[in-house]
PDB file of C-alpha atoms and ligand atoms in Angstrom:
ATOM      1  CA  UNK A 462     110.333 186.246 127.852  1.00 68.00           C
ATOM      2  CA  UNK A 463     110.614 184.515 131.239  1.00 64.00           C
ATOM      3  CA  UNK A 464     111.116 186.215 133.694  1.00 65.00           C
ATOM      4  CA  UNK A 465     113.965 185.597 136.225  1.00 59.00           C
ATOM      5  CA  UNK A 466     111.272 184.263 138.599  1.00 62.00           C
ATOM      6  CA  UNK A 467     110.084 181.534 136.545  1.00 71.00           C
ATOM      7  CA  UNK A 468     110.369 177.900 138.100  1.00 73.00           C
ATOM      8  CA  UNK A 469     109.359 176.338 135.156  1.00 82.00           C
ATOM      9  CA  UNK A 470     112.491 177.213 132.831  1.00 85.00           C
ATOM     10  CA  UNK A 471     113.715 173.527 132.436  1.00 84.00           C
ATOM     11  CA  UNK A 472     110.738 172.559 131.116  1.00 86.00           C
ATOM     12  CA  UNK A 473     110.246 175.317 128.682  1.00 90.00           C
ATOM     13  CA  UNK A 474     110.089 174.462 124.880  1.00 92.00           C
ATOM     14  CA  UNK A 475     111.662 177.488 123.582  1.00 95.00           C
ATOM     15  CA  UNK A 476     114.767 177.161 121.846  1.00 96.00           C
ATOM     16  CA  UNK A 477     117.848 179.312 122.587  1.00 96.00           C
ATOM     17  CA  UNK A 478     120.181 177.359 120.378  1.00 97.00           C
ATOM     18  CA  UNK A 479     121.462 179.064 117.484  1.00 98.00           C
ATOM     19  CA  UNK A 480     120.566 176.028 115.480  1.00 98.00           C
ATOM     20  CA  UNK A 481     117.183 174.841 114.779  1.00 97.00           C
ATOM     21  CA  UNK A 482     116.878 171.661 113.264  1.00 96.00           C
ATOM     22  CA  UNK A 483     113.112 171.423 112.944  1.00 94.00           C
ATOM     23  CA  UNK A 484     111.636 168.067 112.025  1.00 89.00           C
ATOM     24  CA  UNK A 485     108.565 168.344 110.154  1.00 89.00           C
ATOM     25  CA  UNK A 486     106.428 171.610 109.311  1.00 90.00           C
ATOM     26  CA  UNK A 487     103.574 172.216 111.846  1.00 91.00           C
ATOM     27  CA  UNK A 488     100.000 171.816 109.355  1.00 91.00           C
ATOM     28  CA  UNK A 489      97.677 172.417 113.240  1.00 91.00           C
ATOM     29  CA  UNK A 490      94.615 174.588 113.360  1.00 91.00           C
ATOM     30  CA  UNK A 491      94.875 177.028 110.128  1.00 93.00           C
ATOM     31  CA  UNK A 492      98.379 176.496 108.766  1.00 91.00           C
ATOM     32  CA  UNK A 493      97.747 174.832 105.459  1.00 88.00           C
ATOM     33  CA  UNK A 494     101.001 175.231 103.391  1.00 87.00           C
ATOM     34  CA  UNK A 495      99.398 176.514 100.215  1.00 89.00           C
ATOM     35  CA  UNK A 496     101.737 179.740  99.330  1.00 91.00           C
ATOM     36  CA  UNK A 497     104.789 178.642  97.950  1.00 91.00           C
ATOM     37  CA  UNK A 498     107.680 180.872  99.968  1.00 92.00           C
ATOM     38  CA  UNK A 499     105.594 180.753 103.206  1.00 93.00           C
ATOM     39  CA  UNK A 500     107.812 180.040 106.415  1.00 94.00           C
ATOM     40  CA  UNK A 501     107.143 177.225 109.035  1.00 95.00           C
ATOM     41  CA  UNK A 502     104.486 177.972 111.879  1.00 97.00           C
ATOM     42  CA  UNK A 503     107.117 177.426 114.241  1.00 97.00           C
ATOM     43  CA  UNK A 504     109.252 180.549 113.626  1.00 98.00           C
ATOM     44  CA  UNK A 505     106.814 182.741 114.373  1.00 98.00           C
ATOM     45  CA  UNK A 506     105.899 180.528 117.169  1.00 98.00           C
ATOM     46  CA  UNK A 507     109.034 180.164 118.862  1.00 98.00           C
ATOM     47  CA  UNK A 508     109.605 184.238 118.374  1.00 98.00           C
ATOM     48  CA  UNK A 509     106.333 185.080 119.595  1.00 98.00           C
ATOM     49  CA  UNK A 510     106.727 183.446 122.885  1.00 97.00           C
ATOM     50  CA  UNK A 511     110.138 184.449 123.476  1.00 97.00           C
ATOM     51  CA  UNK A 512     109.703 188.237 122.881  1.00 98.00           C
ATOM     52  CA  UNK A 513     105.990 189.020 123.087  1.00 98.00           C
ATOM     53  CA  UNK A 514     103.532 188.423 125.841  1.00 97.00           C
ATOM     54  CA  UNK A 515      99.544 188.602 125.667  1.00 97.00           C
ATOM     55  CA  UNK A 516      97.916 190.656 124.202  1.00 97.00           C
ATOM     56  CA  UNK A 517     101.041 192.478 122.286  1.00 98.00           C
ATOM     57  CA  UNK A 518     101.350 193.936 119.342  1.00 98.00           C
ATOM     58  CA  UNK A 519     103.593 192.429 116.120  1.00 98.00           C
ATOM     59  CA  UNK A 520     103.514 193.825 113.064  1.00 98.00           C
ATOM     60  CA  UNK A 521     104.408 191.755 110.281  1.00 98.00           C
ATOM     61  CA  UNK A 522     105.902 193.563 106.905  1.00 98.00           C
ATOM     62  CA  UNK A 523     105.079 190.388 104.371  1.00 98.00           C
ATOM     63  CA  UNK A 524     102.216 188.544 106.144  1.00 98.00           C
ATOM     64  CA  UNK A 525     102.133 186.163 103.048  1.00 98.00           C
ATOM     65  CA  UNK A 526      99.584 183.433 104.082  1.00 97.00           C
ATOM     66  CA  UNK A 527      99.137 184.544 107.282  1.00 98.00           C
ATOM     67  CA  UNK A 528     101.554 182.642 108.812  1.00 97.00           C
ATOM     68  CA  UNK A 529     102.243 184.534 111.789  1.00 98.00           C
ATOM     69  CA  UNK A 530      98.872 186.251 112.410  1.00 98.00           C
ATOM     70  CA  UNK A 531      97.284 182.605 112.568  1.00 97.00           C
ATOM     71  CA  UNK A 532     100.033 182.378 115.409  1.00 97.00           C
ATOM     72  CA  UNK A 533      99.401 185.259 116.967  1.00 98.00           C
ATOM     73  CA  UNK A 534      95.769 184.494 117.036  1.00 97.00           C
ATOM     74  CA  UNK A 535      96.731 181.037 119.009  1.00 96.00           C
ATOM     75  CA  UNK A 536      98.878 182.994 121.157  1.00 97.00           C
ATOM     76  CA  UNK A 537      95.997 185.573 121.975  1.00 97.00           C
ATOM     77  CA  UNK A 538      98.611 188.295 120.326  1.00 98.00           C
ATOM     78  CA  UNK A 539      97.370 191.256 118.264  1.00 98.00           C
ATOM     79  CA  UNK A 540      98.654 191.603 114.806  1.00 98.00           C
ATOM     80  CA  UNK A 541      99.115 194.652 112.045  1.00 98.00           C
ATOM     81  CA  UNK A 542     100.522 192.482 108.627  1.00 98.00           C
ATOM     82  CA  UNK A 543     100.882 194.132 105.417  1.00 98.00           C
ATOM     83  CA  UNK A 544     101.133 191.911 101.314  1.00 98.00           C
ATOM     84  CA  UNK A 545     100.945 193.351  98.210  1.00 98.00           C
ATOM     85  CA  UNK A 546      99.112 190.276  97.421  1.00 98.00           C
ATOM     86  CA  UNK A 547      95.711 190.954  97.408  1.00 98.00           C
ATOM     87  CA  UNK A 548      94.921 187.181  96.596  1.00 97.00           C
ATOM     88  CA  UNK A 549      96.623 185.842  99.335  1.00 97.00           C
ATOM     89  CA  UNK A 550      94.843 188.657 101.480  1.00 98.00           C
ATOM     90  CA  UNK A 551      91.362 187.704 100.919  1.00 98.00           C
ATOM     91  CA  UNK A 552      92.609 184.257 101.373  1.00 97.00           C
ATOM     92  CA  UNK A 553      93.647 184.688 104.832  1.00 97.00           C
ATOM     93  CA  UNK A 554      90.537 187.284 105.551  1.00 97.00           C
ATOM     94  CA  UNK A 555      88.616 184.136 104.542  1.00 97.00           C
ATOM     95  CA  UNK A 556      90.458 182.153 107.211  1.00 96.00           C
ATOM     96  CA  UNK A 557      89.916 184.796 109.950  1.00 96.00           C
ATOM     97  CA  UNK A 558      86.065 185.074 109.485  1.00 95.00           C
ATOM     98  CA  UNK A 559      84.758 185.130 112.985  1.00 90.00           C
ATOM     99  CA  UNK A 560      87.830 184.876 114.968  1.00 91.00           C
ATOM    100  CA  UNK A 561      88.150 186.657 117.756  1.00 88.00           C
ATOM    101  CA  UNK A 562      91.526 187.616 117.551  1.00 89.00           C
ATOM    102  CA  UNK A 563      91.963 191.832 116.719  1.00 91.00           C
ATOM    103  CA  UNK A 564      94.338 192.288 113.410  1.00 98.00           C
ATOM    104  CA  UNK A 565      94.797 194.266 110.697  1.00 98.00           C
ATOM    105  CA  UNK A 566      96.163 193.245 107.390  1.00 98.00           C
ATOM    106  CA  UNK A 567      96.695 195.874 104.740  1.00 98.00           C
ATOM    107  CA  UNK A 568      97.229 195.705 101.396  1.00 98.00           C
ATOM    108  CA  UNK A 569     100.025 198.122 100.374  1.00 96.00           C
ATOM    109  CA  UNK A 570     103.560 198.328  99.114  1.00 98.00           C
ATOM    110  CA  UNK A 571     106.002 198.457 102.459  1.00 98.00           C
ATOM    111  CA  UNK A 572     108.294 200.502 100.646  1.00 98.00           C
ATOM    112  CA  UNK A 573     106.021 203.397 100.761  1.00 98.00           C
ATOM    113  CA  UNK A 574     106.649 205.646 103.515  1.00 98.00           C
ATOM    114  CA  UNK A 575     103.330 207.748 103.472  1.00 98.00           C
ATOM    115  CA  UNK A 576     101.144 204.927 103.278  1.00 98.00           C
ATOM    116  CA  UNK A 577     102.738 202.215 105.688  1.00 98.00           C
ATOM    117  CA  UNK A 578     103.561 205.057 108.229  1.00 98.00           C
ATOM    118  CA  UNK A 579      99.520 205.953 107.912  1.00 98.00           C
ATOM    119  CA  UNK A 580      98.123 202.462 108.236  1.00 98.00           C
ATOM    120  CA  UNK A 581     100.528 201.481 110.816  1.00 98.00           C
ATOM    121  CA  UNK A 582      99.499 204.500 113.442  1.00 98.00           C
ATOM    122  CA  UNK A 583      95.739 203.906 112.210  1.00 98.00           C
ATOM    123  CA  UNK A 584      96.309 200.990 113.557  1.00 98.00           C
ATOM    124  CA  UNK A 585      97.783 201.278 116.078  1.00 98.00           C
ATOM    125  CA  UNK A 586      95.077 203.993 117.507  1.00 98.00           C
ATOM    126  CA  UNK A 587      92.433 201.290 117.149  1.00 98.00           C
ATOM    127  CA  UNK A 588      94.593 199.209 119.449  1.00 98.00           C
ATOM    128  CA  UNK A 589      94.879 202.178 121.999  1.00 98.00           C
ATOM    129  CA  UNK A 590      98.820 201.486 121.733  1.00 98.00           C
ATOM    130  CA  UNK A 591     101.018 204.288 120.103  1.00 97.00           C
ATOM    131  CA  UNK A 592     103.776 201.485 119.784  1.00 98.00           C
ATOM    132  CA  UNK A 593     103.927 197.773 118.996  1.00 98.00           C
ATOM    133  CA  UNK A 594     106.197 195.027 120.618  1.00 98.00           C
ATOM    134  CA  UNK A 595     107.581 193.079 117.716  1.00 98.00           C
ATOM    135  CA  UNK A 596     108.134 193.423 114.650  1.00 98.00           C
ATOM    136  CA  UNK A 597     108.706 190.115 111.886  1.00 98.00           C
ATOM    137  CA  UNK A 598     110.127 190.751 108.134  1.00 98.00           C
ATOM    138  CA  UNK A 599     110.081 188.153 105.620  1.00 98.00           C
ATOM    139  CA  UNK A 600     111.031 189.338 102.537  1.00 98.00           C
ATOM    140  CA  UNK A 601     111.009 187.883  99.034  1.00 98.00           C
ATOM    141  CA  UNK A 602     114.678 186.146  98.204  1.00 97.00           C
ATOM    142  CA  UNK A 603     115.040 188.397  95.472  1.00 97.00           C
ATOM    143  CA  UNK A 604     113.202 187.275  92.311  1.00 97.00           C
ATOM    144  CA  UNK A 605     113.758 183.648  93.453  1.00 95.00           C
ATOM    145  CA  UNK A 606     110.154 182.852  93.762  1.00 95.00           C
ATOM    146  CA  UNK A 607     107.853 185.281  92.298  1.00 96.00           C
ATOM    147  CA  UNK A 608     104.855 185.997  94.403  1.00 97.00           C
ATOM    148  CA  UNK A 609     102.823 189.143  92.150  1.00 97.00           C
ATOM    149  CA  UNK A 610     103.163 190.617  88.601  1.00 97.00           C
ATOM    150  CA  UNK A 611     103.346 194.261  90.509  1.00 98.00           C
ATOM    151  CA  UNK A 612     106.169 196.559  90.224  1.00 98.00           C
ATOM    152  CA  UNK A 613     106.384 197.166  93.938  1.00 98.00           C
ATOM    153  CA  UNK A 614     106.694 193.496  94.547  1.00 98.00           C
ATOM    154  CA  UNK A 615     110.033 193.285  96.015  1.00 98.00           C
ATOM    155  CA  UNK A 616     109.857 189.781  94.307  1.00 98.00           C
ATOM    156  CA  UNK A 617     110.424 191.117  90.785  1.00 98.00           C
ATOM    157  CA  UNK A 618     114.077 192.479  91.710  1.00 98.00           C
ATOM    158  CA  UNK A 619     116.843 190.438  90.706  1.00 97.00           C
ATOM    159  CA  UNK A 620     119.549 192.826  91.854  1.00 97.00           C
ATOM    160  CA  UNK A 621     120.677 192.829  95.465  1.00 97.00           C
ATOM    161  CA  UNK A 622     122.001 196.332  94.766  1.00 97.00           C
ATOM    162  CA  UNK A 623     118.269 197.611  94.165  1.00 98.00           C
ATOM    163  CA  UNK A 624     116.728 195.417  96.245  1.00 98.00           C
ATOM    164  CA  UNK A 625     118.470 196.080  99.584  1.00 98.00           C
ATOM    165  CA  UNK A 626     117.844 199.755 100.008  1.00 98.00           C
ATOM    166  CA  UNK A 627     114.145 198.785  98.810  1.00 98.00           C
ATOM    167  CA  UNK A 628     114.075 196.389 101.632  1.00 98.00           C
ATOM    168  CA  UNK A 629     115.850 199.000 104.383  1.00 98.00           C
ATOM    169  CA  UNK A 630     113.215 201.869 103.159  1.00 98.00           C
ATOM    170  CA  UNK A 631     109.930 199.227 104.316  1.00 98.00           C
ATOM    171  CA  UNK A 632     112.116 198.816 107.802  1.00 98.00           C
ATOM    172  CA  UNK A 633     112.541 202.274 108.028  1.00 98.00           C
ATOM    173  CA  UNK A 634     109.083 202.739 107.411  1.00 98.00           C
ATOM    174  CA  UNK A 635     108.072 200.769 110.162  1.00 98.00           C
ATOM    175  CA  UNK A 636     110.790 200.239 113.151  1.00 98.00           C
ATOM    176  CA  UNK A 637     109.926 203.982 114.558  1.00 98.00           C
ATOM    177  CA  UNK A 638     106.233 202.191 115.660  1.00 98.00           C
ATOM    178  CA  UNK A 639     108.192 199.620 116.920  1.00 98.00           C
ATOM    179  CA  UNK A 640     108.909 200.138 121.145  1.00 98.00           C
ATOM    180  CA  UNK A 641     112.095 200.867 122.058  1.00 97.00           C
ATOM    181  CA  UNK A 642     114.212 197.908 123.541  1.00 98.00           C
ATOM    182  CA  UNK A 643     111.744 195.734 121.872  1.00 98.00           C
ATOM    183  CA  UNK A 644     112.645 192.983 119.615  1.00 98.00           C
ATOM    184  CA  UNK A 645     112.519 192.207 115.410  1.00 98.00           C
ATOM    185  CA  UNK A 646     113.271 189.285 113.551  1.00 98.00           C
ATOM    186  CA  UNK A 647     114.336 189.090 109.926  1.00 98.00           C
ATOM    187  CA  UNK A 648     113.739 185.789 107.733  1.00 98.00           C
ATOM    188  CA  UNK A 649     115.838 185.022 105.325  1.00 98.00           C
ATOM    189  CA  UNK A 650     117.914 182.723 103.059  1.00 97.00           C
ATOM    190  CA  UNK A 651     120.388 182.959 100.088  1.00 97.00           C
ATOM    191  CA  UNK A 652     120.596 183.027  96.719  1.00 96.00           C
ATOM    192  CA  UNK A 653     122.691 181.643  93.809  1.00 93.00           C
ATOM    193  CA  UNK A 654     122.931 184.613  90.483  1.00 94.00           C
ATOM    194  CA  UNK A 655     125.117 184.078  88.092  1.00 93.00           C
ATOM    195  CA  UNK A 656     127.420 180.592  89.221  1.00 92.00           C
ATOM    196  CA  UNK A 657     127.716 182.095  92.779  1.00 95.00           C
ATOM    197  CA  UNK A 658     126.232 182.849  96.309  1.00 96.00           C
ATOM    198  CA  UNK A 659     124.654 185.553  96.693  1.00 96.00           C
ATOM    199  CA  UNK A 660     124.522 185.920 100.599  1.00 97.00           C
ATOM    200  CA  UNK A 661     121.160 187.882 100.753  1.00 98.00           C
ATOM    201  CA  UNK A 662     121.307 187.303 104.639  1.00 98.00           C
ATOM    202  CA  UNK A 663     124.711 188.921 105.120  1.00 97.00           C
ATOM    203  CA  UNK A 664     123.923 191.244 103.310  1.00 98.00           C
ATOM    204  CA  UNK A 665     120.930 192.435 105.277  1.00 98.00           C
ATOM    205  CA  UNK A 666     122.145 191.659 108.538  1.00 98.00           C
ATOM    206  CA  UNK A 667     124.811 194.045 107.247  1.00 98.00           C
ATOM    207  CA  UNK A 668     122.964 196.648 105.923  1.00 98.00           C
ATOM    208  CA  UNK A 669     120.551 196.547 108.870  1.00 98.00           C
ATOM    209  CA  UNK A 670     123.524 197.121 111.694  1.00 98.00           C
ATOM    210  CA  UNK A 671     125.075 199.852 109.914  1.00 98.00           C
ATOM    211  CA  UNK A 672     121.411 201.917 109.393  1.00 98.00           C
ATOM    212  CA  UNK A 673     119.533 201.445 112.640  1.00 98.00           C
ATOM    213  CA  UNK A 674     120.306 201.653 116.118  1.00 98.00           C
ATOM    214  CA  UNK A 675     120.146 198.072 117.362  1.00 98.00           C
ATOM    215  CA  UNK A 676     121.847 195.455 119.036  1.00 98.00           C
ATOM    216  CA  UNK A 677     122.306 191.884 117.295  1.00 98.00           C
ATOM    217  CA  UNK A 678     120.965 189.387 119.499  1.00 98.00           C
ATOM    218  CA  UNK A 679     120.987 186.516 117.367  1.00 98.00           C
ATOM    219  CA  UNK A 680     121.681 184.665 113.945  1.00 98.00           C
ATOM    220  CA  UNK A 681     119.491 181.577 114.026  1.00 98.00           C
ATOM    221  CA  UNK A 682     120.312 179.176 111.641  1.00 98.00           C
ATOM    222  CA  UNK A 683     117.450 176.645 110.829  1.00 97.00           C
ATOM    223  CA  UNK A 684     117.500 174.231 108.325  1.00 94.00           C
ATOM    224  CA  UNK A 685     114.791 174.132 105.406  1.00 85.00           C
ATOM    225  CA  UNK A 686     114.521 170.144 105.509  1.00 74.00           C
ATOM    226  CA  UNK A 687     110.964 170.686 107.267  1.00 60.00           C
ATOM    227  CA  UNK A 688     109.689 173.142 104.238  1.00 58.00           C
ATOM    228  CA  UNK A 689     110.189 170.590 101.662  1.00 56.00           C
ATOM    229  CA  UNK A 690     107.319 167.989 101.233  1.00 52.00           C
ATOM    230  CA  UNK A 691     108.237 167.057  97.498  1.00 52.00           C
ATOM    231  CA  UNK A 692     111.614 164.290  98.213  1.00 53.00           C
ATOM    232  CA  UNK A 693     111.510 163.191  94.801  1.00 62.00           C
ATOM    233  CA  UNK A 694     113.048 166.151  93.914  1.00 68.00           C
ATOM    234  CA  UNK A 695     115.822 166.348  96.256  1.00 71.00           C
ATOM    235  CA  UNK A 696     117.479 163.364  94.295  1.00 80.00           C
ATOM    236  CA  UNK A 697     117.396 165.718  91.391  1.00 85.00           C
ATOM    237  CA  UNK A 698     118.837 168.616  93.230  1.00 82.00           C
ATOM    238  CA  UNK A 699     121.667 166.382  94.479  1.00 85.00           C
ATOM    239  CA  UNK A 700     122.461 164.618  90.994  1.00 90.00           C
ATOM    240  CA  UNK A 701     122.854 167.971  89.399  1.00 88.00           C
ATOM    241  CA  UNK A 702     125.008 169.393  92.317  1.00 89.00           C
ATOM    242  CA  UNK A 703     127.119 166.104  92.424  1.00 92.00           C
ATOM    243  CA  UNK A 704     127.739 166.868  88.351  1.00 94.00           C
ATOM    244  CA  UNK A 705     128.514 170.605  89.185  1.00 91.00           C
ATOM    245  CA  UNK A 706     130.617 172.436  92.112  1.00 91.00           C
ATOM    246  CA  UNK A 707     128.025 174.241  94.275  1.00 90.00           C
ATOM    247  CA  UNK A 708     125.779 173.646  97.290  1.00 93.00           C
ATOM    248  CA  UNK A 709     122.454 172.528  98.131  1.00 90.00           C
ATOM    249  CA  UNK A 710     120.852 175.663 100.318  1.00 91.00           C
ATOM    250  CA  UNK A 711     119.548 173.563 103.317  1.00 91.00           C
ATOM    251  CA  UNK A 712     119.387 176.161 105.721  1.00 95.00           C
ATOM    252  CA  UNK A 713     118.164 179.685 106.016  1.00 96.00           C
ATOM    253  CA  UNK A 714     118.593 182.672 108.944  1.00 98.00           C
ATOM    254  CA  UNK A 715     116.727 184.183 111.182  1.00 98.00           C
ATOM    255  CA  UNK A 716     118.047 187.255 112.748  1.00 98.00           C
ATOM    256  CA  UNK A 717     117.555 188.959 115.775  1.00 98.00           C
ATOM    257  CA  UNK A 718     117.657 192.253 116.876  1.00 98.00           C
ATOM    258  CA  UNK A 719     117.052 194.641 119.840  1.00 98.00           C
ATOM    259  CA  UNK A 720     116.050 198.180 119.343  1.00 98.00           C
ATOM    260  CA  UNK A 721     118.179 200.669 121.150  1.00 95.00           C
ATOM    261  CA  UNK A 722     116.288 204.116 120.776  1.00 77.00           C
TER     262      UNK A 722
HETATM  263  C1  SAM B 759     108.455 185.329 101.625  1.00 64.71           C
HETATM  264  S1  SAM B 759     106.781 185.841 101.453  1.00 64.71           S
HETATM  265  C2  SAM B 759     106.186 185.928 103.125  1.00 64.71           C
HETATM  266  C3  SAM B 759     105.497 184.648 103.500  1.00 64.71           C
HETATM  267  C4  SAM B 759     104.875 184.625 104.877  1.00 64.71           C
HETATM  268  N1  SAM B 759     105.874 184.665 105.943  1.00 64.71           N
HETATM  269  C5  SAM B 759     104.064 183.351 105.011  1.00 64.71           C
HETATM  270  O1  SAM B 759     104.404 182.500 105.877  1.00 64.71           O
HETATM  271  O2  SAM B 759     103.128 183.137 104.220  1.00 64.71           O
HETATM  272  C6  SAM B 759     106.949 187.510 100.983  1.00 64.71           C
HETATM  273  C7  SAM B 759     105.642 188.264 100.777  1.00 64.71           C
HETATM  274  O3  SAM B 759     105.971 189.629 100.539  1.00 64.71           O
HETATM  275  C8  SAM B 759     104.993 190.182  99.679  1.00 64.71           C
HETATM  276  N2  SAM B 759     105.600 191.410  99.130  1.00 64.71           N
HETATM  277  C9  SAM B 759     106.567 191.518  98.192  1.00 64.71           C
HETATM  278  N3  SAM B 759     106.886 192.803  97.988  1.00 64.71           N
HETATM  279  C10 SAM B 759     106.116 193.541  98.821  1.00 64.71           C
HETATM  280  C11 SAM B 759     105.990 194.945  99.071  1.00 64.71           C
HETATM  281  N4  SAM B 759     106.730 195.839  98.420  1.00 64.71           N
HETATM  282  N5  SAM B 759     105.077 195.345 100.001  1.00 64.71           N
HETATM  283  C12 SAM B 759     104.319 194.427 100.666  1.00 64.71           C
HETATM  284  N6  SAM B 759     104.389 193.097 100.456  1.00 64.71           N
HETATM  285  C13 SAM B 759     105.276 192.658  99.551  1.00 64.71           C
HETATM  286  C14 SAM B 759     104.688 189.073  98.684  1.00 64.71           C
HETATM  287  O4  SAM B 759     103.437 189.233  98.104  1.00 64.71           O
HETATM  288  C15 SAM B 759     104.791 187.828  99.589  1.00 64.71           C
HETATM  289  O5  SAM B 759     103.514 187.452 100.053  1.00 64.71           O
END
């Protein structure tokens, strides 16, 4: 965060709108777009520089392709992610090999207390630290795209009713490491089951005010125009919509929030 101090505010790149049209996806240094339901490097980018400083520590529930840690590594931040994915793991090991940046990324189900609880302290005792300074969730859009055959995979639910208190059991799991009046940010987008919306993020911003003690700080709307490389499709997409009565999902959230104790 800057600090009331700073002279340089005007020039700063960080965005406080609410909106975030971002262009094009950032493919620099290690970001290679491979995993289908990755997010763009510049959400954890743009959250990382607001809320953390150097040398922090974020802890990321569904480091994926290693989205985040590859940004915490550019941002000299240290990093505890978790997948199920053991693939996409030794993928981003692979990626890693040599860098100086300190991380940990386990492979483990979220949703299990003992373990997460157990590899997040671990890890945290190898940092010296008995709390980190962020935390970053993005979760699976239900069964919307599939990442893992596993049971655990929070992927293979297509029920919001069974996926949500899944989904508030990994938070739970992890926001007591998490400092207090530090920040968290959840990533996520909607759904359509059934003929409808199913407003996933509502849902979870929801759920997640009425569990924890925190403060909202912000819903972040950014579009998903940047994510997209294949446009051939889109004419599809908007042929099929034109001939039906719903939406095109161009945007997703990103929430905000402020632990209080
Ligand atoms: C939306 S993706 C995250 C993508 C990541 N932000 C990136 O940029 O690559 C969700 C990830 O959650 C993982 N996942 C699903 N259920 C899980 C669980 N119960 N425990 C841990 N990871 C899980 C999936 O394997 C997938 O990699």
């Amino acid at each position: 965060m800057l600090d009331e101090n700073s002279k340089n505010w005007q020039e700063s790149d960080i965005n406080v709108d609410s909106l975030w049209l971002i262009g094009e996806r950032d493919k620099s240094g290690k970001h290679r777009n491979l995993y289908h339901g990755n997010f763009i490097p510049q959400i954890p980018d743009q959250l990382l520089r607001r809320y953390t400083r150097e040398n922090d520590v974020v802890i990321d529930l569904f480091a994926g392709s290693g989205t985040t840690l590859f940004e915490c590594e550019k941002l000299r931040r240290r990093f505890i992610g978790f997948d199920l994915n053991l693939e996409i793991i030794d993928f981003v090991n692979s990626q890693m090999r040599g860098a100086a940046t300190k991380y940990f990324l386990h492979n483990g189900d979220v949703v299990n207390q003992e373990n997460t609880a157990a590899r997040v302290a671990e890890s945290l005792a190898a940092f010296d630290r008995q709390s980190a300074d962020f935390l970053i969730a993005h979760p699976p859009y239900l069964d919307i795209v599939k990442f893992t055959d596993l049971p655990e995979d929070l992927s293979q639910i297509a029920d919001i009713k069974i996926f949500l208190p899944k989904f508030m059991q990994a938070l739970a799991n992890a926001l007591p490491f998490l400092a207090r009046n530090k920040y968290f940010a959840v990533v996520i987008g909607d759904v359509y089951k059934k003929s409808e919306v199913v407003p996933l993020g509502f849902y979870v911003m929801d759920a997640i005010k009425r569990r924890f003690k925190v403060k909202l700080k912000g819903v972040v709307v950014k579009n998903i125009e940047g994510n997209r490389g294949k446009l051939g499709q889109q004419n599809i997409w908007k042929y099929r919509a034109l001939h039906s009565d719903y939406f095109i999902f161009k945007h997703e959230y990103i929430f905000v929030f402020k632990k209080e104790e």
